[in-house]
Coordinates of C-alpha atoms in Angstrom, one line a residue:
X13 CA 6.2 4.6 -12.2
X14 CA 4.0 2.7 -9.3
X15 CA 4.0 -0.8 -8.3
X16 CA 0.8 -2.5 -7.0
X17 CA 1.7 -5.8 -5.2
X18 CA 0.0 -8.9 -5.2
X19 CA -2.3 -8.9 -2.7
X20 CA -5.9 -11.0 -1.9
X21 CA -4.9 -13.7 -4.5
X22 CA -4.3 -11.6 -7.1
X23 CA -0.8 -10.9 -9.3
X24 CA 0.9 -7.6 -9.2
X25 CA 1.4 -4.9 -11.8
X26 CA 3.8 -2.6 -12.4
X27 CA 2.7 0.9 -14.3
X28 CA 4.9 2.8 -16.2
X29 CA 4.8 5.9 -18.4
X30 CA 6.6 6.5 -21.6
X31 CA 9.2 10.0 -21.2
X32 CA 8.3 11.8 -24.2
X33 CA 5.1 10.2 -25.4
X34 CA 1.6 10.0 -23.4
X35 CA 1.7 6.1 -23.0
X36 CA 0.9 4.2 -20.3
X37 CA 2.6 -0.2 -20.2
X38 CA 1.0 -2.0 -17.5
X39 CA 3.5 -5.2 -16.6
X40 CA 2.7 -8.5 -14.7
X41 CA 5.6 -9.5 -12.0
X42 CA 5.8 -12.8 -14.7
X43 CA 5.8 -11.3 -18.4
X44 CA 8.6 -8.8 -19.9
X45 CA 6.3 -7.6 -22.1
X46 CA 3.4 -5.4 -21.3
X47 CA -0.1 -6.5 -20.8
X48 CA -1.8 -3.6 -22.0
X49 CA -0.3 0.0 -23.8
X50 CA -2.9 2.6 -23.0
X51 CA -3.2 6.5 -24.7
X52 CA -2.9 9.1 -22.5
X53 CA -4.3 12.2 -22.6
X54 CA -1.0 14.3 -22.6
X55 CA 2.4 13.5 -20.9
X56 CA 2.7 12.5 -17.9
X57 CA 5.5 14.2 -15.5
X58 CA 4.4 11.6 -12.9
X59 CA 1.9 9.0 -11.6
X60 CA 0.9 7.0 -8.5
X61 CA -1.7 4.2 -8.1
X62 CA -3.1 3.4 -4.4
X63 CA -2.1 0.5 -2.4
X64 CA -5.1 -1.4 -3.3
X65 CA -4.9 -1.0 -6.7
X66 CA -8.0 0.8 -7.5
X67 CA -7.2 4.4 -8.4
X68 CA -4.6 5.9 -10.2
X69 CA -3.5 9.4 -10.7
X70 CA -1.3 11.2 -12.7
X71 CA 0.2 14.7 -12.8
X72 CA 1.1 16.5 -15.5
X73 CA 3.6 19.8 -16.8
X74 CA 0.7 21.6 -17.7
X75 CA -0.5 21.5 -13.8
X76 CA -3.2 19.3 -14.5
X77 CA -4.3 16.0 -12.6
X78 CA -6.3 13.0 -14.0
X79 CA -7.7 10.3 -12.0
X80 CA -8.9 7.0 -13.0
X81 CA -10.3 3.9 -11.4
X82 CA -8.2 1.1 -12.7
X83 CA -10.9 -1.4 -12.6
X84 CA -13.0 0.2 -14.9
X85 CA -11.0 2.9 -16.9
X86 CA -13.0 5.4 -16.0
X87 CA -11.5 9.3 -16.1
X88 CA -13.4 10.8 -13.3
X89 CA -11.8 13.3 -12.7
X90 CA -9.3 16.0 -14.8
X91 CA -8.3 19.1 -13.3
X92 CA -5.9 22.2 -13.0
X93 CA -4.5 20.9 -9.9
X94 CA -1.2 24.0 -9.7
X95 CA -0.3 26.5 -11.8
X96 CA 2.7 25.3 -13.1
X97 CA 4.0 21.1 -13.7
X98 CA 3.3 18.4 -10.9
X99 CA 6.6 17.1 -9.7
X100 CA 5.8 14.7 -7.6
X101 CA 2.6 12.4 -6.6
X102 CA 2.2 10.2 -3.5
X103 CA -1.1 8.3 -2.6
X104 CA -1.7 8.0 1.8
X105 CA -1.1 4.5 2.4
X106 CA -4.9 4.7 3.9
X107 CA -6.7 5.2 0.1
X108 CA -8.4 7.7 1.2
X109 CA -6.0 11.1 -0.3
X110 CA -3.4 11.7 -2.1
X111 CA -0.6 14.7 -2.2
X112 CA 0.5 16.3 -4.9
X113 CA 4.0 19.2 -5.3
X114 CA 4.7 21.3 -8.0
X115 CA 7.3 23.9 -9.1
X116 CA 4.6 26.9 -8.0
X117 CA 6.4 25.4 -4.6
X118 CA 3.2 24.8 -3.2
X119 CA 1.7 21.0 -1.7
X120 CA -1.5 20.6 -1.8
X121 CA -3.8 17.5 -0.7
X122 CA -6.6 16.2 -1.8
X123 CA -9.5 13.8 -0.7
X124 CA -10.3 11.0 -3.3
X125 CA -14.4 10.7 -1.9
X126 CA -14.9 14.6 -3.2
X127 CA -13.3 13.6 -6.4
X128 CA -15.5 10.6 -7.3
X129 CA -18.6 12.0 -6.0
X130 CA -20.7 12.4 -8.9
X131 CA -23.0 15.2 -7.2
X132 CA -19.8 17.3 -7.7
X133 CA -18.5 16.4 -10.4
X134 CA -19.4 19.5 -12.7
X135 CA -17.3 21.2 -9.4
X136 CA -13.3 21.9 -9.5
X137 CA -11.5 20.1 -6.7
X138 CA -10.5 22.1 -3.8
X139 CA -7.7 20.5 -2.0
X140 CA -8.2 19.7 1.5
X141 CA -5.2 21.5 2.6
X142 CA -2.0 23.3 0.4
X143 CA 1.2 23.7 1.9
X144 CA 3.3 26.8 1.2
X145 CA 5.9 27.2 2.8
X146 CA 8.9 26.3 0.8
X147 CA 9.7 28.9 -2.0
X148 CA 11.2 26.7 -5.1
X149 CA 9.5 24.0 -6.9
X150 CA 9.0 20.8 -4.9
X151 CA 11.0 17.7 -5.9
X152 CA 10.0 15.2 -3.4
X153 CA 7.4 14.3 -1.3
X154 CA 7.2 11.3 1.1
X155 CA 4.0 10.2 3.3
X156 CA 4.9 8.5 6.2
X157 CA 2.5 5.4 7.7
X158 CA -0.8 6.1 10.3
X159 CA -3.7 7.8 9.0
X160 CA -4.2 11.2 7.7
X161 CA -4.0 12.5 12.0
X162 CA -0.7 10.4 12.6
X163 CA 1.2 10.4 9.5
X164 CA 4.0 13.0 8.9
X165 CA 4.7 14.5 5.0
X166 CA 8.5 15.1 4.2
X167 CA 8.7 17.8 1.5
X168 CA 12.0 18.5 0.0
X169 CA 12.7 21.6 -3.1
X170 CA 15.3 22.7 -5.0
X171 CA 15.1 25.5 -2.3
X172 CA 17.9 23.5 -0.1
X173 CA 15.5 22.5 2.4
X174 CA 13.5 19.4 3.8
X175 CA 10.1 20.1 5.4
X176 CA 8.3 17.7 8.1
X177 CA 4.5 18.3 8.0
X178 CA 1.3 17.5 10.4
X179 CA -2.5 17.3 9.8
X180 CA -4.7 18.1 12.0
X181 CA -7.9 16.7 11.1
X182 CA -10.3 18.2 13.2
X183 CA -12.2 20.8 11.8
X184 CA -14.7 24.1 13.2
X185 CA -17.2 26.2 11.7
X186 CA -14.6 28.7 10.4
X187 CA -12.3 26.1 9.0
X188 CA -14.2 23.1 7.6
X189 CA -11.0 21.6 6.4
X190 CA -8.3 20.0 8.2
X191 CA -5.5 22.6 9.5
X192 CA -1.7 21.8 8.9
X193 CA 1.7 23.0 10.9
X194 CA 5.0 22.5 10.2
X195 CA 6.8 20.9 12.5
X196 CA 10.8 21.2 11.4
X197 CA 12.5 22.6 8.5
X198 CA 16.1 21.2 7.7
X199 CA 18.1 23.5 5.9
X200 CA 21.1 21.9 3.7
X201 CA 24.1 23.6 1.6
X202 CA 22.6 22.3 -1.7
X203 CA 19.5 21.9 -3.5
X204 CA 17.4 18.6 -2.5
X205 CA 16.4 15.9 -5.6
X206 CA 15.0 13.1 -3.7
X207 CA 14.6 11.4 0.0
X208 CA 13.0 8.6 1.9
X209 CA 12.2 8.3 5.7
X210 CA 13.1 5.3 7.3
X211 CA 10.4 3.1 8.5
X212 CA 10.2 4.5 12.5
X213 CA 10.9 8.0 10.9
X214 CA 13.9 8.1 13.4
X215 CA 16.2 9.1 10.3
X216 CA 15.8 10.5 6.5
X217 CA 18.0 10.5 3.7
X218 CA 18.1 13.3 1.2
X219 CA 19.8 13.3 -2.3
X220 CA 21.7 16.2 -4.1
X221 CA 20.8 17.1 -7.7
X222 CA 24.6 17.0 -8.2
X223 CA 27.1 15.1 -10.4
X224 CA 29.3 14.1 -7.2
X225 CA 25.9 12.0 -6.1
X226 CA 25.4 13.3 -2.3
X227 CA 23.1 11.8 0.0
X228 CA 22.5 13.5 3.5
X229 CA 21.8 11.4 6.2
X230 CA 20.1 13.5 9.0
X231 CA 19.0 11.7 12.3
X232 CA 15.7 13.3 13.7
X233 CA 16.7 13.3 17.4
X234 CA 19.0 15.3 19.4
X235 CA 23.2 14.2 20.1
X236 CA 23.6 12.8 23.5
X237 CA 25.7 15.3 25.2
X238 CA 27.0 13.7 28.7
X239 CA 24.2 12.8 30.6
X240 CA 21.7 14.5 28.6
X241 CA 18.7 12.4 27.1
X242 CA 17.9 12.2 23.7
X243 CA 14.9 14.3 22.6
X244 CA 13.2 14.5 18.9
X245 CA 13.9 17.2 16.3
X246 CA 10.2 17.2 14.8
X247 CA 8.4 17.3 17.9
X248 CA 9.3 20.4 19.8
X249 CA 7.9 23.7 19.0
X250 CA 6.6 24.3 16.0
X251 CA 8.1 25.6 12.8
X252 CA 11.4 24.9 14.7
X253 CA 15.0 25.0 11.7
X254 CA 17.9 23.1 12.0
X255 CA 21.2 23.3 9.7
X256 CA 22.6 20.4 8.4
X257 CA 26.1 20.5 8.8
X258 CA 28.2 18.4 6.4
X259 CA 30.8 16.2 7.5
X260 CA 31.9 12.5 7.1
X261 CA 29.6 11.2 9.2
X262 CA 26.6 12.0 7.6
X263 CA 27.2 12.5 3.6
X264 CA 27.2 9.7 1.5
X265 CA 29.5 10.6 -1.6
X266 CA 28.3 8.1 -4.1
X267 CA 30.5 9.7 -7.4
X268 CA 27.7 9.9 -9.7
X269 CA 24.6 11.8 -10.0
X270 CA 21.5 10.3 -8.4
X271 CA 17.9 9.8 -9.7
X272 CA 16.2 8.2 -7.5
X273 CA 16.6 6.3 -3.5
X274 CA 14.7 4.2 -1.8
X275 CA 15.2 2.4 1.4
X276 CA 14.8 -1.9 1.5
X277 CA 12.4 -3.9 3.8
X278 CA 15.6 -4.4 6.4
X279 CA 16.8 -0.4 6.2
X280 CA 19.3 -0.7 3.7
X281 CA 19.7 2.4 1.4
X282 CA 19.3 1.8 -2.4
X283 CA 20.8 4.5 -4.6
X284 CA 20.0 4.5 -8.2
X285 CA 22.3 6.5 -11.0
X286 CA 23.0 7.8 -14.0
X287 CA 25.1 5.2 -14.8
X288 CA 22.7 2.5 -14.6
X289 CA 24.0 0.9 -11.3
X290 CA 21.9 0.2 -7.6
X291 CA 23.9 1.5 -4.7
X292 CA 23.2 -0.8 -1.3
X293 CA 24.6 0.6 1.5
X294 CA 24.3 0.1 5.3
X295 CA 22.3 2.9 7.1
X296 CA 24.4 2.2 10.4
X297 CA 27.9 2.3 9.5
X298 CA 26.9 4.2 5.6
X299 CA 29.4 1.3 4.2
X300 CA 28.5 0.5 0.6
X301 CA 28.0 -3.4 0.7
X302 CA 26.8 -4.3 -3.1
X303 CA 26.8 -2.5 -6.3
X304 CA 24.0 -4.1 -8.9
X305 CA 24.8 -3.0 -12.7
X306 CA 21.6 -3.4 -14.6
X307 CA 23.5 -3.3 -17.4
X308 CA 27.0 -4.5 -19.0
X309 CA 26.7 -1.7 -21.8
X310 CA 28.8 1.4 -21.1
X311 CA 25.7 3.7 -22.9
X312 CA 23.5 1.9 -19.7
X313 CA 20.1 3.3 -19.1
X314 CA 19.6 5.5 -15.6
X315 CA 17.7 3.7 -12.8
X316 CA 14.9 6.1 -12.9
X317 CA 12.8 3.9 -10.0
X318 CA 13.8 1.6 -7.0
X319 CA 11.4 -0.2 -4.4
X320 CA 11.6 -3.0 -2.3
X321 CA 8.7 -5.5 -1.3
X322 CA 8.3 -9.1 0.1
X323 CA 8.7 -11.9 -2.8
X324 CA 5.5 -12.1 -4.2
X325 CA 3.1 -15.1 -4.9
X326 CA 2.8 -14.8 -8.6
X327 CA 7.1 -15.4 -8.5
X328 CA 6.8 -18.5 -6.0
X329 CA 7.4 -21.9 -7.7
X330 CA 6.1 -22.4 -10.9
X331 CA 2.6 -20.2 -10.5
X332 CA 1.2 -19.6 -14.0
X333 CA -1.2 -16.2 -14.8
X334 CA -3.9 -16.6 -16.4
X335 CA -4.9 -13.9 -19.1
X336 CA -8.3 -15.7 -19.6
X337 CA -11.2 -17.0 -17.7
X338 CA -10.5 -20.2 -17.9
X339 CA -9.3 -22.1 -14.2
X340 CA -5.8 -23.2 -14.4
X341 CA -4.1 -25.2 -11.3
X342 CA -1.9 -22.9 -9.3
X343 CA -2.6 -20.4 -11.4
X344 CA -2.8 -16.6 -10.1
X345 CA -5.0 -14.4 -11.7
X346 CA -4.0 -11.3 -13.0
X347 CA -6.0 -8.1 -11.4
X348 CA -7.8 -6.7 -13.9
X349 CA -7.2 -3.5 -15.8
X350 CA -9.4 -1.7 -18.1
X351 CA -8.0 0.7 -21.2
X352 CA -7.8 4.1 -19.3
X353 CA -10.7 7.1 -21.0
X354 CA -9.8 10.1 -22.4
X355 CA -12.6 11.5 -21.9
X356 CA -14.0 12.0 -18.6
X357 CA -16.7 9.8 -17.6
X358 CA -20.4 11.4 -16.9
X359 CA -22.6 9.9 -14.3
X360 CA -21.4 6.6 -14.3
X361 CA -22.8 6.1 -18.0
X362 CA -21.5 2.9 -19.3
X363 CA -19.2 2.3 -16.6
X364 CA -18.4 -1.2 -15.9
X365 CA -15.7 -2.5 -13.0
X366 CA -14.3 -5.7 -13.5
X367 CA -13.6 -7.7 -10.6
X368 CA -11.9 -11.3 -9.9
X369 CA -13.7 -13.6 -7.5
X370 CA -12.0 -15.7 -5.2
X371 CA -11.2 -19.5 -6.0
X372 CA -14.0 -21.4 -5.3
X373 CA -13.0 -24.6 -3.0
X374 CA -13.5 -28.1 -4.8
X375 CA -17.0 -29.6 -3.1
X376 CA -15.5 -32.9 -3.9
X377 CA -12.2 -32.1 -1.4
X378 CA -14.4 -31.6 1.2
X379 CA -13.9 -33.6 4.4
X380 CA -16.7 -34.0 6.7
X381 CA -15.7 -33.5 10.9
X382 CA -17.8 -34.7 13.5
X383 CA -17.1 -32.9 16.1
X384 CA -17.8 -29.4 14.3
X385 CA -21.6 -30.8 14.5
X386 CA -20.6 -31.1 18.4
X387 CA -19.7 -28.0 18.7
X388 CA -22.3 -26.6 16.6
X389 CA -24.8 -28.3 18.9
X390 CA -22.8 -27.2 22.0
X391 CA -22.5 -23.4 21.3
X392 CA -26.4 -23.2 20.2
X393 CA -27.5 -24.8 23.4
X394 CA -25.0 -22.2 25.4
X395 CA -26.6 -19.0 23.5
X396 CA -30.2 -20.3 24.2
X397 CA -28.9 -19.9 27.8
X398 CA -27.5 -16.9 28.0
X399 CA -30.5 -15.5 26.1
X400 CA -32.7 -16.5 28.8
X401 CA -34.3 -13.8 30.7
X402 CA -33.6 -12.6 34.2
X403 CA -37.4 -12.4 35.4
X404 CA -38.3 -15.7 33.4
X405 CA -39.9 -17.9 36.7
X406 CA -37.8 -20.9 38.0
X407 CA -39.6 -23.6 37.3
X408 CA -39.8 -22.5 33.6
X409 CA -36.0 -22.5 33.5
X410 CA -35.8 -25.7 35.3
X411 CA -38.1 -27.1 32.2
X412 CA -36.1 -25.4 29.8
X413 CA -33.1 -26.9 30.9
X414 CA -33.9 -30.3 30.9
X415 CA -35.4 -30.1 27.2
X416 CA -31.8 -28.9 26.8
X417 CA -30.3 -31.9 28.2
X418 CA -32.4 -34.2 26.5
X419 CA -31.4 -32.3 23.1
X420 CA -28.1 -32.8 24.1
X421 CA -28.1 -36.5 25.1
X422 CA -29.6 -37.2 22.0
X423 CA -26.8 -35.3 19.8
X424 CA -23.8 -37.1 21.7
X425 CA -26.1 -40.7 20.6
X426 CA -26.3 -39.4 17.0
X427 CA -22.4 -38.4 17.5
X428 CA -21.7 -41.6 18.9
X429 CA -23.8 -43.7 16.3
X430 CA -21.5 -41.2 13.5
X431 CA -18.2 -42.7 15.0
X432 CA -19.4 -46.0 15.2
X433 CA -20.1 -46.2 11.3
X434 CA -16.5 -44.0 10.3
X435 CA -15.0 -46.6 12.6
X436 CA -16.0 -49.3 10.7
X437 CA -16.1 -47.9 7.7
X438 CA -11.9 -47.3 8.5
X439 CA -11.8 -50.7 9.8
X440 CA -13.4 -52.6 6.4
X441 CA -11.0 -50.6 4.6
X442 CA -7.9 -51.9 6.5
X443 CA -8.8 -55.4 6.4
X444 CA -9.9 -55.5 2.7
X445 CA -6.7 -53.6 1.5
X446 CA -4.7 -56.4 4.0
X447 CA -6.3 -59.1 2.2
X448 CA -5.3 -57.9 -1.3
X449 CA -1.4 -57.6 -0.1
X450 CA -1.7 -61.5 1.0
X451 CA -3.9 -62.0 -2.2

């Protein structure tokens, strides 16, 4: 399931795949019902679409990857991405690659410009880097913000571990792709399902696969000891392991297994269970403050997804979508979304993006300001100066200057003669609208 937010004036969509069946729904934020119901070309074991809403990828249990551009449908891509299923499927918050984990317990990453260059595309992907160094099948992986140099890639596998990862984008002539280290592994007493970094990366929070419902709260810096300062954990020397010890103060027994966590805009934890109910609890003081049920049946449905986003526009008031072309007031459009291709598109043949233009402003609203021609006048006169070369001779200047003066003389006249007429243009207006009140 991925969630793309409304953003440049358009409405938000919300992309889910059916369990058992190769089906794609595409929601609005407004409708209950989906928009569009698109065939797949297998099952999907998990899918991501980027921030900005034009790609979308999807990994399978074969080991494959396919990659689409929303806007057109297009399949440009299909490939055996691992040798066994794709767990888990994270876009960079830059657009610009994606990760992938499997259960081969490998990570691998992969830049979306080679997969959409057509001059490769009768070429297999190579991924710009793979990760190996956990040894059971990946369960979650979590990008935090920067670009590809800054950002740092939790990993966690039914292995018992947690794994913090760096890219190093430069490049030589014996490695033309960009070089990875590991920076810190974390090493827990039970196999890890899920986790989610908090925004500064100070802290993470990894769930158990369990049916008590664990979550491990592990702070990335060092105890303060004394007078000894506090220094981070996934900073020091490379490859560097830490056990997590369990005690009360970081293990959050939630009494039910666990599917999926997310953290809230304000660092709150969200758990999700079997059960059907959304966990809130304070990072700080790991208090549970609220407990949503999203539903009063005792056979309830498992939260299978949780994420948290400012309110958006389409939900604001009484904003309307618009499924056709036609201009409604306050309406939002909807961004658009072509059926997704089975079969993977050859050269660009046929391929057609749609796109939604911004609202045009109303020529008829427009108000007229006097003093932008002032300083439209003002600003030209000051470039012609500064443009002036510095051998030009004196007296030319001199000349130069005074034809700029003159210019300027008669703007403020044509300014002046402008605010003459508003003024009594205003002034007619007041003293006929006076007469009708007497009248």
């Amino acid at each position: 399931m991925a969630v793309v937010p409304s953003k440049n004036g358009q409405g938000g969509l919300i992309f889910s795949v059916a369990a058992n069946k190769p089906l794609l729904h595409v929601y609005s934020f407004q409708k209950n019902q989906p928009l569009h119901n698109f065939v797949l070309p297998e099952k999907v074991s998990c899918l991501d679409v980027d921030p900005n809403g034009i790609w979308c990828a999807a990994g399978t249990a074969s080991g494959r990857v396919y990659f689409w551009e929303v806007g057109s449908g297009a399949l440009f891509k299909s490939f055996a991405a691992h040798y066994r299923a794709v767990t888990a499927l994270r876009f960079h918050s830059n657009g610009e690659t994606f990760i992938t984990g499997s259960e081969d317990s490998s990570i691998s990453i992969w830049s979306i410009s080679r997969i959409v260059d057509y001059e490769y595309e009768a070429d297999v992907p190579s991924p710009l880097q793979t990760l190996t160094d956990h040894t059971l099948p990946i369960t979650c992986v979590y990008v935090g913000f920067g670009n590809l140099a800054s950002a740092r890639i939790f990993s966690s596998s039914l292995d018992s571990t947690v794994k913090v990862w760096t890219i190093d984008p430069h490049t030589t002539s014996d490695s033309p792709d960009p070089s990875a280290s590991l920076l810190v592994s974390f090493k827990f007493s039970l196999p890890i399902e899920n986790l989610v970094a908090d925004h500064l990366e100070r802290s993470f929070f990894a769930a158990t696969s369990t049916d008590a419902g664990e979550v491990f709260v592990v702070r990335m810096y060092s105890e303060k000891k004394d007078n000894s300062p506090f220094y981070a954990l996934a900073t020091g020397s490379i490859g560097e392991l830490h056990d997590v010890v369990t005690s009360t103060e970081n293990v959050l027994n939630v009494g039910s297994r666990i599917i999926t966590i997310a953290l809230s805009l304000t660092s709150k934890l969200l758990v999700g269970t079997q059960q059907g109910n959304i966990l809130i609890y304070d990072t700080v003081s790991l208090q549970l403050l609220r407990t949503i049920q999203t539903s009063q049946s005792p056979a309830a449905s498992p939260v299978t997804f949780l994420t948290t986003l400012l309110k958006p526009l389409d939900l604001l008031g009484h904003t309307q979508l618009s499924l056709s072309g036609k201009a409604l007031e306050d309406s939002v459009p909807i961004r658009p979304v072509m059926p997704f291709g089975r079969a993977r598109d050859v050269k660009g043949k046929g391929r057609e993006v749609a796109i939604v233009l911004p609202k045009r402003t109303d020529p008829t609203n427009m108000e007229y300001d006097p003093f932008e021609d002032h300083m439209y006048f003002s600003s030209r006169a000051t470039l012609t100066i500064s443009q002036t070369p510095a051998n030009e001779d004196p007296q030319d200047k001199i000349l130069q200057l005074e034809a700029e003066v003159k210019q300027l003389r008669m703007n403020l006249d044509r300014a002046k003669t402008i605010n003459d007429a508003m003024w009594e243009n205003v002034l007619q207006s007041v003293v006929a609208q006076s007469r009708a009140m007497v009248e």
